[in-house]
PDB file of C-alpha atoms in Angstrom:
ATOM      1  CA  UNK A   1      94.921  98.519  82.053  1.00 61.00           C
ATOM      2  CA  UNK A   2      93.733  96.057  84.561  1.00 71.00           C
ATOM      3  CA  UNK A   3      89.856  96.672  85.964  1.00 87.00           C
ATOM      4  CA  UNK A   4      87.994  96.491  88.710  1.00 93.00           C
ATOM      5  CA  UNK A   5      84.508  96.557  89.022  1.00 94.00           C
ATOM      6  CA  UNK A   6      81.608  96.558  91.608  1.00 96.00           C
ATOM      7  CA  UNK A   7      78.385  96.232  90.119  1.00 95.00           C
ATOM      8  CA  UNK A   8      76.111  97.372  93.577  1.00 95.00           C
ATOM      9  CA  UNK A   9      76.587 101.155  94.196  1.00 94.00           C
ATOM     10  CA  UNK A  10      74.274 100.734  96.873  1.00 96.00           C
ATOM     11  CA  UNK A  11      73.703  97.618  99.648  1.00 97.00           C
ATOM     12  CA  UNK A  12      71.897  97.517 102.776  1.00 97.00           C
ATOM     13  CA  UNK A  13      71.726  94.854 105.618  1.00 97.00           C
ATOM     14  CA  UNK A  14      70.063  94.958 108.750  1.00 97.00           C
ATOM     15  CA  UNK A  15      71.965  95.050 112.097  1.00 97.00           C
ATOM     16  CA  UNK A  16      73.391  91.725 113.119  1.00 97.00           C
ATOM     17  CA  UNK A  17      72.740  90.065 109.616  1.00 97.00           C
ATOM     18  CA  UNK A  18      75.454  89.047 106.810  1.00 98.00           C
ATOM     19  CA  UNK A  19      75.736  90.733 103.432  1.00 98.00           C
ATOM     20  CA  UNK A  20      78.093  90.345 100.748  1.00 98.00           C
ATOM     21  CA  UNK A  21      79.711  92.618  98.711  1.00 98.00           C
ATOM     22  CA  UNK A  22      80.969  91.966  95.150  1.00 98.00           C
ATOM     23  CA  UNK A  23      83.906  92.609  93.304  1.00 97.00           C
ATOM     24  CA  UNK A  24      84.985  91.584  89.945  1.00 97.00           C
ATOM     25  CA  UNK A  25      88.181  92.112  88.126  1.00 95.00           C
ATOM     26  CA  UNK A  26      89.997  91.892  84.789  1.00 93.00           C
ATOM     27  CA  UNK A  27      93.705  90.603  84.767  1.00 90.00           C
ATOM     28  CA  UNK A  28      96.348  88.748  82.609  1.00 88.00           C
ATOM     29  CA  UNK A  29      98.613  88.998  85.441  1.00 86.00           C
ATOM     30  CA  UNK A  30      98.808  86.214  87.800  1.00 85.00           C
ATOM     31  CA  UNK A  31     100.571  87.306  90.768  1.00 85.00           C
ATOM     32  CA  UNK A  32      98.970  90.338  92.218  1.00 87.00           C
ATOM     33  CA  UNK A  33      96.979  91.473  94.971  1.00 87.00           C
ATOM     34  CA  UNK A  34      93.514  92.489  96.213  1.00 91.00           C
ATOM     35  CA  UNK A  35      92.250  94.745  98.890  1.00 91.00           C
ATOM     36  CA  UNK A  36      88.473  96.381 100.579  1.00 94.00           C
ATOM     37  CA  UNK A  37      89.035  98.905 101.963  1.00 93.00           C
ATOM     38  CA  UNK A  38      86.284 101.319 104.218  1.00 94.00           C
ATOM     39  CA  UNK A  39      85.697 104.930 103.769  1.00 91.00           C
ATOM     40  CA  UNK A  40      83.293 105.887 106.303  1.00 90.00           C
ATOM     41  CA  UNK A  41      81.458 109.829 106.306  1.00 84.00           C
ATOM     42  CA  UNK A  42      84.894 110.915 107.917  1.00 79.00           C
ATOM     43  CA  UNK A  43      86.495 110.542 104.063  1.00 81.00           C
ATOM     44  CA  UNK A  44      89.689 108.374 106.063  1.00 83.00           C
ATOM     45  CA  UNK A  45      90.354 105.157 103.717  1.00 86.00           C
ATOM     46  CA  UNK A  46      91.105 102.304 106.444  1.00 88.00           C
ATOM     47  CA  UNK A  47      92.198  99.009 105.038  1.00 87.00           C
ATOM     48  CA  UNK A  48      89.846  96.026 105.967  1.00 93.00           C
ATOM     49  CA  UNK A  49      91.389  92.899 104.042  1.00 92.00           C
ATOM     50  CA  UNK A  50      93.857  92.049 101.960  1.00 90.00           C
ATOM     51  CA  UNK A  51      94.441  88.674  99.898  1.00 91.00           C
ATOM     52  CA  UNK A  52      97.707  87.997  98.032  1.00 87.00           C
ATOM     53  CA  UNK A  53      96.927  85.818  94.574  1.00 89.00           C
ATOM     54  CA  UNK A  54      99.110  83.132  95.453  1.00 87.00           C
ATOM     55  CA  UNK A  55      97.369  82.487  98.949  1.00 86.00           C
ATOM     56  CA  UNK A  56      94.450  80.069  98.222  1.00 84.00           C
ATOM     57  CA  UNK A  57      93.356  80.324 101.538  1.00 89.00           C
ATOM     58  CA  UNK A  58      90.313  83.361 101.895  1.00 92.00           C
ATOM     59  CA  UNK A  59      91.580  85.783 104.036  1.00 89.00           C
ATOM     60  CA  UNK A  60      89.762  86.515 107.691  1.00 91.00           C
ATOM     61  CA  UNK A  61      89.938  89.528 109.598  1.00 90.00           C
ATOM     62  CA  UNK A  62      87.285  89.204 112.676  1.00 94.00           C
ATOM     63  CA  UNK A  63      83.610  89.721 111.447  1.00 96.00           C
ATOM     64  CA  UNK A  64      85.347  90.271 107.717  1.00 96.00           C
ATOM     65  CA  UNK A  65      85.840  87.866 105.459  1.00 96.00           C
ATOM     66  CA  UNK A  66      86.831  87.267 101.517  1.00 96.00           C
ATOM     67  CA  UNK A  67      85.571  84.701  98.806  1.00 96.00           C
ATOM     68  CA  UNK A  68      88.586  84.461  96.087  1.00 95.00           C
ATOM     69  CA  UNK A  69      88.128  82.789  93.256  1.00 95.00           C
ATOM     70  CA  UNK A  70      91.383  83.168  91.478  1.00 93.00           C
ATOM     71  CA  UNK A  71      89.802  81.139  88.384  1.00 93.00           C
ATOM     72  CA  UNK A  72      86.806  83.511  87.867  1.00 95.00           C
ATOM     73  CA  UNK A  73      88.515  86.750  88.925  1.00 95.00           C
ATOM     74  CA  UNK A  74      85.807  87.133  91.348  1.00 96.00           C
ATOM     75  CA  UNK A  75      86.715  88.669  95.464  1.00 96.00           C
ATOM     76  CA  UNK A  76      83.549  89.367  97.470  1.00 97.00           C
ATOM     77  CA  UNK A  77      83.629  90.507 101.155  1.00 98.00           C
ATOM     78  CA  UNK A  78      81.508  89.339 103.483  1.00 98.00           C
ATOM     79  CA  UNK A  79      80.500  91.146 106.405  1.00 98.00           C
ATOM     80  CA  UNK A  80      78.871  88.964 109.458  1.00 97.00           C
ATOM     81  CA  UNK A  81      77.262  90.254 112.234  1.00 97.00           C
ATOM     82  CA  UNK A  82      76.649  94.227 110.807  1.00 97.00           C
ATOM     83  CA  UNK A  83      77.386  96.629 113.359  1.00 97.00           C
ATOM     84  CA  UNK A  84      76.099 100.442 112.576  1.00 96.00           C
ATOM     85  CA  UNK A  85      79.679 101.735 112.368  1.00 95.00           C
ATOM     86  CA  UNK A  86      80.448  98.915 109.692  1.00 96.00           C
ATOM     87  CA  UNK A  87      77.997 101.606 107.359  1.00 96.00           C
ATOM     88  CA  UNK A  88      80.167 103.403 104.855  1.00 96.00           C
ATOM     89  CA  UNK A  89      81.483 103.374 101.352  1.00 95.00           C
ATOM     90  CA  UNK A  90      83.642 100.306 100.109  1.00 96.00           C
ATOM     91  CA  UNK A  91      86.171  99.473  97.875  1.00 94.00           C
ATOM     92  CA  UNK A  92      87.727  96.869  96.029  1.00 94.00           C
ATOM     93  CA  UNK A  93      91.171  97.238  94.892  1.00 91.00           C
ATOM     94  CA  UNK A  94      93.570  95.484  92.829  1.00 89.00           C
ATOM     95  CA  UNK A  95      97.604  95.871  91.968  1.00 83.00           C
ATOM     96  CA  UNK A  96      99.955  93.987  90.367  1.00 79.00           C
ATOM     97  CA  UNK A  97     103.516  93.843  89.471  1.00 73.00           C
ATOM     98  CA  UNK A  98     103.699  97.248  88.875  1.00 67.00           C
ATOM     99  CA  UNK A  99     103.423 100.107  91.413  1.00 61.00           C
ATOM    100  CA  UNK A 100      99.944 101.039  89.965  1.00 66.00           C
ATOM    101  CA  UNK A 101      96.664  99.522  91.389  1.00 74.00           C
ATOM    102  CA  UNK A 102      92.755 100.171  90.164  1.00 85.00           C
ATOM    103  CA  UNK A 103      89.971 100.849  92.627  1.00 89.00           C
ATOM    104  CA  UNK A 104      86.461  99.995  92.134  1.00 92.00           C
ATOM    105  CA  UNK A 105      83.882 102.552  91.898  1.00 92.00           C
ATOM    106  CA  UNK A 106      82.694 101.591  95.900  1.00 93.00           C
ATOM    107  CA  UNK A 107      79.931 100.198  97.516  1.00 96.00           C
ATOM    108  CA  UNK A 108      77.692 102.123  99.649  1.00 95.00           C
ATOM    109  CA  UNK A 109      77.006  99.996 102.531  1.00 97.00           C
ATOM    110  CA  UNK A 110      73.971 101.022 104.459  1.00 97.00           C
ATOM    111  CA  UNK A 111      73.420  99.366 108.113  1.00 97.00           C
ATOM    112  CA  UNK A 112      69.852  98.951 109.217  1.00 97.00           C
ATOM    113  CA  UNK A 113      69.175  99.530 113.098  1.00 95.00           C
TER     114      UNK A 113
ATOM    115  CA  UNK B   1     101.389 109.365 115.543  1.00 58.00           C
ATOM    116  CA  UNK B   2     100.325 111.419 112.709  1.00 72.00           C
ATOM    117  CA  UNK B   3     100.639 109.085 109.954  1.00 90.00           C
ATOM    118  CA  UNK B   4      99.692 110.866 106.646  1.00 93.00           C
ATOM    119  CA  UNK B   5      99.216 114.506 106.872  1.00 95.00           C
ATOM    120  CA  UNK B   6      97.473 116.834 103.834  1.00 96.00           C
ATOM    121  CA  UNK B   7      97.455 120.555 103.743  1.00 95.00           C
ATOM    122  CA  UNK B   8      94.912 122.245 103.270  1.00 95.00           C
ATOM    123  CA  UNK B   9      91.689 120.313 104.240  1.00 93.00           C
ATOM    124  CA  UNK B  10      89.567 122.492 102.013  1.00 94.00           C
ATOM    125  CA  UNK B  11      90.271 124.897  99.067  1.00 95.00           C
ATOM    126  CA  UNK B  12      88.220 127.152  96.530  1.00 96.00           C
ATOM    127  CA  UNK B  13      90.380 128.351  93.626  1.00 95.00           C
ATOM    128  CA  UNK B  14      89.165 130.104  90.734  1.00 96.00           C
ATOM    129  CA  UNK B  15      89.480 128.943  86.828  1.00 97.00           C
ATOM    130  CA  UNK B  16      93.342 129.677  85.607  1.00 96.00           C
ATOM    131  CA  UNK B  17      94.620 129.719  89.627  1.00 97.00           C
ATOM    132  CA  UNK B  18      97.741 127.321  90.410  1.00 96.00           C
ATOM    133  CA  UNK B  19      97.911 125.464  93.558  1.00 96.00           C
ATOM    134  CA  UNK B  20      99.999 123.109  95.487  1.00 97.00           C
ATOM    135  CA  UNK B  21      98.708 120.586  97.829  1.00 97.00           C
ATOM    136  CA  UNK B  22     100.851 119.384 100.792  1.00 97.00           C
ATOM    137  CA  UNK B  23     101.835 115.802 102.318  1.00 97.00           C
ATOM    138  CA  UNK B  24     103.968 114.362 104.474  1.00 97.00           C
ATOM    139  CA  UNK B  25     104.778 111.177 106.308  1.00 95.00           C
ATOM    140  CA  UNK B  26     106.028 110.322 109.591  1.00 94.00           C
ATOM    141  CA  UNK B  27     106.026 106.336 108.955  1.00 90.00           C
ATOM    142  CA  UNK B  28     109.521 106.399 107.197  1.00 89.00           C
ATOM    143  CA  UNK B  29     107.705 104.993 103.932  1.00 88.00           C
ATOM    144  CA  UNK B  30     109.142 104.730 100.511  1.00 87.00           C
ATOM    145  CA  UNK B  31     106.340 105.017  98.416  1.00 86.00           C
ATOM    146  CA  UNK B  32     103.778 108.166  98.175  1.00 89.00           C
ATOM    147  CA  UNK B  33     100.797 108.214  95.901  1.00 91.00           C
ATOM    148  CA  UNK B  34      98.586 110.745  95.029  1.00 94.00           C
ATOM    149  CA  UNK B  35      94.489 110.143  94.439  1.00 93.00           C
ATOM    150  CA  UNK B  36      91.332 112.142  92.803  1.00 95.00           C
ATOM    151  CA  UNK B  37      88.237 110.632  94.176  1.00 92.00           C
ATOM    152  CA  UNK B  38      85.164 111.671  92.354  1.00 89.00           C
ATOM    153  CA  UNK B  39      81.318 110.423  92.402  1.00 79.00           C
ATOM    154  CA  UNK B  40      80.938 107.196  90.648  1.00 75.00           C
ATOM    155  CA  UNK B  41      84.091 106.961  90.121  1.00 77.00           C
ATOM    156  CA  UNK B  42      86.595 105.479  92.684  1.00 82.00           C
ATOM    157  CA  UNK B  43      89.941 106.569  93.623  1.00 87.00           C
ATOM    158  CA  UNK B  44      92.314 107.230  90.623  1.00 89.00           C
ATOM    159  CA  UNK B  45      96.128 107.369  90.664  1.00 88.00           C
ATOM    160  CA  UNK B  46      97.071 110.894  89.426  1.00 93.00           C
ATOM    161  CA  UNK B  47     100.993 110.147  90.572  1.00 93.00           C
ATOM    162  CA  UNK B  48     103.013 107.906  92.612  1.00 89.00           C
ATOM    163  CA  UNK B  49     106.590 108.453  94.023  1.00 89.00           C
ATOM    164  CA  UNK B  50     108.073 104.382  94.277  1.00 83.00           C
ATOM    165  CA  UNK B  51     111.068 106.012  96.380  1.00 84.00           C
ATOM    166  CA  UNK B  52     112.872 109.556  97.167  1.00 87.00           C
ATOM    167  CA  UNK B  53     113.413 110.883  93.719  1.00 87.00           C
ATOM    168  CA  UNK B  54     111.631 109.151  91.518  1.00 89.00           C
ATOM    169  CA  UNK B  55     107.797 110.008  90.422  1.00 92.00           C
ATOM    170  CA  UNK B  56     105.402 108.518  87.609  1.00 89.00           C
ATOM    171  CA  UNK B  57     102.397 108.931  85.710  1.00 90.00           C
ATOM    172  CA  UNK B  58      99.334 106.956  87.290  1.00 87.00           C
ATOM    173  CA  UNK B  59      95.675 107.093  85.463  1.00 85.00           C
ATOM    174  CA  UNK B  60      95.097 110.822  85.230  1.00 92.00           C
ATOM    175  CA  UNK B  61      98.196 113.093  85.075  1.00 95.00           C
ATOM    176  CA  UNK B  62      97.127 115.459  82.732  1.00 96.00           C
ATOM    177  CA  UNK B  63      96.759 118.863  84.263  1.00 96.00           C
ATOM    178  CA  UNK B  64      99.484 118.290  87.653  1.00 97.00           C
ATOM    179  CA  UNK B  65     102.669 117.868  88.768  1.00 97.00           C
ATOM    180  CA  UNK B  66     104.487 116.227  91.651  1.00 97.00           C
ATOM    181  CA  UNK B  67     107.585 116.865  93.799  1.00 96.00           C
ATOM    182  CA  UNK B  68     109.412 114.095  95.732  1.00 95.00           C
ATOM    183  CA  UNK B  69     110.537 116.696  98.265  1.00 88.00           C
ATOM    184  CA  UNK B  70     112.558 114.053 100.439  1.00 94.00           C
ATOM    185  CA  UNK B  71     111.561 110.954 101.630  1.00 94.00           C
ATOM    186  CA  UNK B  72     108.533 112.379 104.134  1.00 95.00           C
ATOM    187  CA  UNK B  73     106.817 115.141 101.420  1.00 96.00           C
ATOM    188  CA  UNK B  74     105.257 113.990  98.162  1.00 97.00           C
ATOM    189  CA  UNK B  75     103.211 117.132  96.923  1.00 97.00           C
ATOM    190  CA  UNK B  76     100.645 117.525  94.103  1.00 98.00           C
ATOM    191  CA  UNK B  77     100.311 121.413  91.753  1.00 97.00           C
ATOM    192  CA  UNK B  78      97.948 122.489  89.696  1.00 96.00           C
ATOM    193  CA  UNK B  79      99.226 124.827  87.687  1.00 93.00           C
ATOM    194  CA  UNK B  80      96.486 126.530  86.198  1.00 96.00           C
ATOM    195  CA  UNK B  81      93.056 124.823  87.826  1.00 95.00           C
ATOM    196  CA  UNK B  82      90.072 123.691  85.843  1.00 96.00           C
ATOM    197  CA  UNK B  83      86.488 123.200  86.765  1.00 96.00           C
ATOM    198  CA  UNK B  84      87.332 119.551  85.818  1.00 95.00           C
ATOM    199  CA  UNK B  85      89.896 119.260  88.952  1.00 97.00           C
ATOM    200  CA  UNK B  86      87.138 119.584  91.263  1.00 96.00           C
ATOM    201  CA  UNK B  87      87.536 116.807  93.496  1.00 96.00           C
ATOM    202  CA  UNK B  88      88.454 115.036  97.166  1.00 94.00           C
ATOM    203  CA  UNK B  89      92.181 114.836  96.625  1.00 96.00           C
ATOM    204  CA  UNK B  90      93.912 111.835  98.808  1.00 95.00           C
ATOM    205  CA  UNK B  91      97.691 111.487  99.392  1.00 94.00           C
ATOM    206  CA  UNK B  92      98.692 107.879 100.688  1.00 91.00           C
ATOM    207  CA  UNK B  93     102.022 106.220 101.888  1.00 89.00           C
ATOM    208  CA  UNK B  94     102.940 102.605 101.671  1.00 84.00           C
ATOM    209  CA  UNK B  95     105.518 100.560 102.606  1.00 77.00           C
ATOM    210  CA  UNK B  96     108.598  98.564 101.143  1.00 59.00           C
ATOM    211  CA  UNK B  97     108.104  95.383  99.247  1.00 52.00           C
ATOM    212  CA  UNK B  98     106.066  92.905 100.007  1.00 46.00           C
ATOM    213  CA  UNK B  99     103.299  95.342 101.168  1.00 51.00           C
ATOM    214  CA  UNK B 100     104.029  97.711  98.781  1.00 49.00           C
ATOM    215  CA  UNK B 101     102.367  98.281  95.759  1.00 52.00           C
ATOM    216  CA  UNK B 102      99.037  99.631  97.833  1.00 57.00           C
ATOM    217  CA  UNK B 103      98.982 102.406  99.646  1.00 61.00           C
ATOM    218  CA  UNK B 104      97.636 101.469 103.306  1.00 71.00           C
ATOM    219  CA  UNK B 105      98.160 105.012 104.875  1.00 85.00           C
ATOM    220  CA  UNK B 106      95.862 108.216 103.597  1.00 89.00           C
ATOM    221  CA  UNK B 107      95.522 111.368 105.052  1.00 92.00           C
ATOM    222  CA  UNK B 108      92.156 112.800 105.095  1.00 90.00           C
ATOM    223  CA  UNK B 109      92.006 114.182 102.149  1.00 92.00           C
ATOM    224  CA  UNK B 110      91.662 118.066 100.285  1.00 94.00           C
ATOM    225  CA  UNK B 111      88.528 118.766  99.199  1.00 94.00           C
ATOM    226  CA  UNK B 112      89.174 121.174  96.293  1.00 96.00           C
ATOM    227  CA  UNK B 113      86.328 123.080  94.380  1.00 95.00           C
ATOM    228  CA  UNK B 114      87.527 125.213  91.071  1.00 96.00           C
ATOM    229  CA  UNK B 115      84.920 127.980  90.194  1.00 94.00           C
TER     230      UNK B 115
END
C-alpha cells in the first residue's frame, strides 16, 4: 500500500509570515495525484490544492502554494501571508489508479497573532 | 446546497450495540467513501462505493458494512460496536473521472464513542 507521511504534527508561524508544510510519500505508481486539504476546529475537510503527477508545473491557489518534486516523492505546501483562520489541522493526501487514496497523519498548523 | 449530509452528529453506544450511520448527497456524485479519523492517525478508508451498486474494502473494513442505497445514500453499520470503533466518522462524495479518485465533498462528520 502506497504511504504518506508528514513528519511535523505540530507547526506554528506568526501572522503575515510564510511556513511550509511537508509531505512525503511512497509510490511505484507514476500517474497519480496529490492533495492538502484543511480541517479547521469545525471538523469540515475543505480541499486547498491539488496537483496531478503529470503536471510539472506547482500548483497555485491564492496565498497557497505546492513544491512537487515528482523525482523525490516530496509535495510541501506553502502558506504565504498567514492569516488566523489559515490555523487548523492539515493533510496530505495521495491516490492513484485505483479508487483508494492514503492520508497523512496531519499537520497542526498554529497561527501566531 | 447541502452538499454531504451525515446523520447523527454525535452517538454513544454501548459494547455489543449495532448502529447505522447515515449519508446522502445532493451533488449527483458517483462515488461515496466512508472515513475513521482517529488521533495520530489521519483519515482511513473503511469503504468506498465507485458507483450505485457497487462497494469495496478500503484500509479498515473489519468490524462494518456498507449499503449503496441509490445513487444519493452510501451508509456505514456496525453491527455489534467495539470500544475500538470509537472515532470521528466522515462520509465524502466525489465526482466522475478525472476528479475522481478523491473525495472533495465531506459532511461534518459522526462523532461516535462506544462504552
Amino acid at each position: 500500500a502506497q504511504t504518506v507521511t508528514q513528519s511535523q504534527p505540530e507547526m506554528s508561524v506568526q501572522e503575515a509570515e510564510t511556513v511550509t508544510l511537508s509531505c512525503t510519500y511512497d509510490t511505484s505508481e507514476s500517474d497519480y495525484y496529490l492533495f492538502w486539504y484543511k480541517q479547521p476546529p469545525s471538523r469540515q475537510m475543505i480541499l486547498v490544492i491539488r496537483q496531478e503527477a503529470y503536471k510539472q508545473q506547482n500548483a497555485t491557489e491564492n496565498r497557497f502554494s505546492v513544491n512537487f518534486q515528482k523525482a523525490a516523492k516530496s509535495f510541501s505546501l506553502k502558506i504565504s501571508d498567514s492569516q488566523l483562520g489559515d490555523a487548523a489541522m492539515y493533510f496530505c493526501a495521495y491516490v492513484g489508479t485505483g479508487n483508494q487514496f492514503y492520508f497523512g497523519t496531519g499537520t497542526s498548523l498554529t497561527v501566531i497573532p | 446546497n447541502a452538499g454531504v449530509t451525515q446523520t447523527p452528529k454525535f452517538q454513544v453506544l454501548k459494547t455489543g450495540q449495532s448502529m447505522t450511520l447515515q449519508c446522502a448527497q445532493d451533488m449527483n456524485h458517483n462515488s461515496m467513501y466512508w472515513y475513521r479519523q482517529d488521533p495520530g492517525m489521519g483519515l482511513r478508508l473503511i469503504y468506498y462505493s465507485a458507483s450505485e451498486g457497487t462497494t469495496d474494502k478500503g484500509e479498515v473494513p473489519n468490524g462494518y458494512n456498507v449499503s449503496r442505497l441509490n445513487k444519493r445514500e452510501f451508509s456505514l453499520r456496525l453491527e455489534s460496536a467495539a470500544p475500538s470503533q470509537t472515532s470521528v466518522y466522515f462520509c465524502a462524495s466525489s465526482e466522475q473521472p478525472p476528479v475522481a479518485r478523491l473525495p472533495q465533498h465531506f459532511g461534518d462528520g459522526t462523532r461516535l464513542s462506544i462504552l
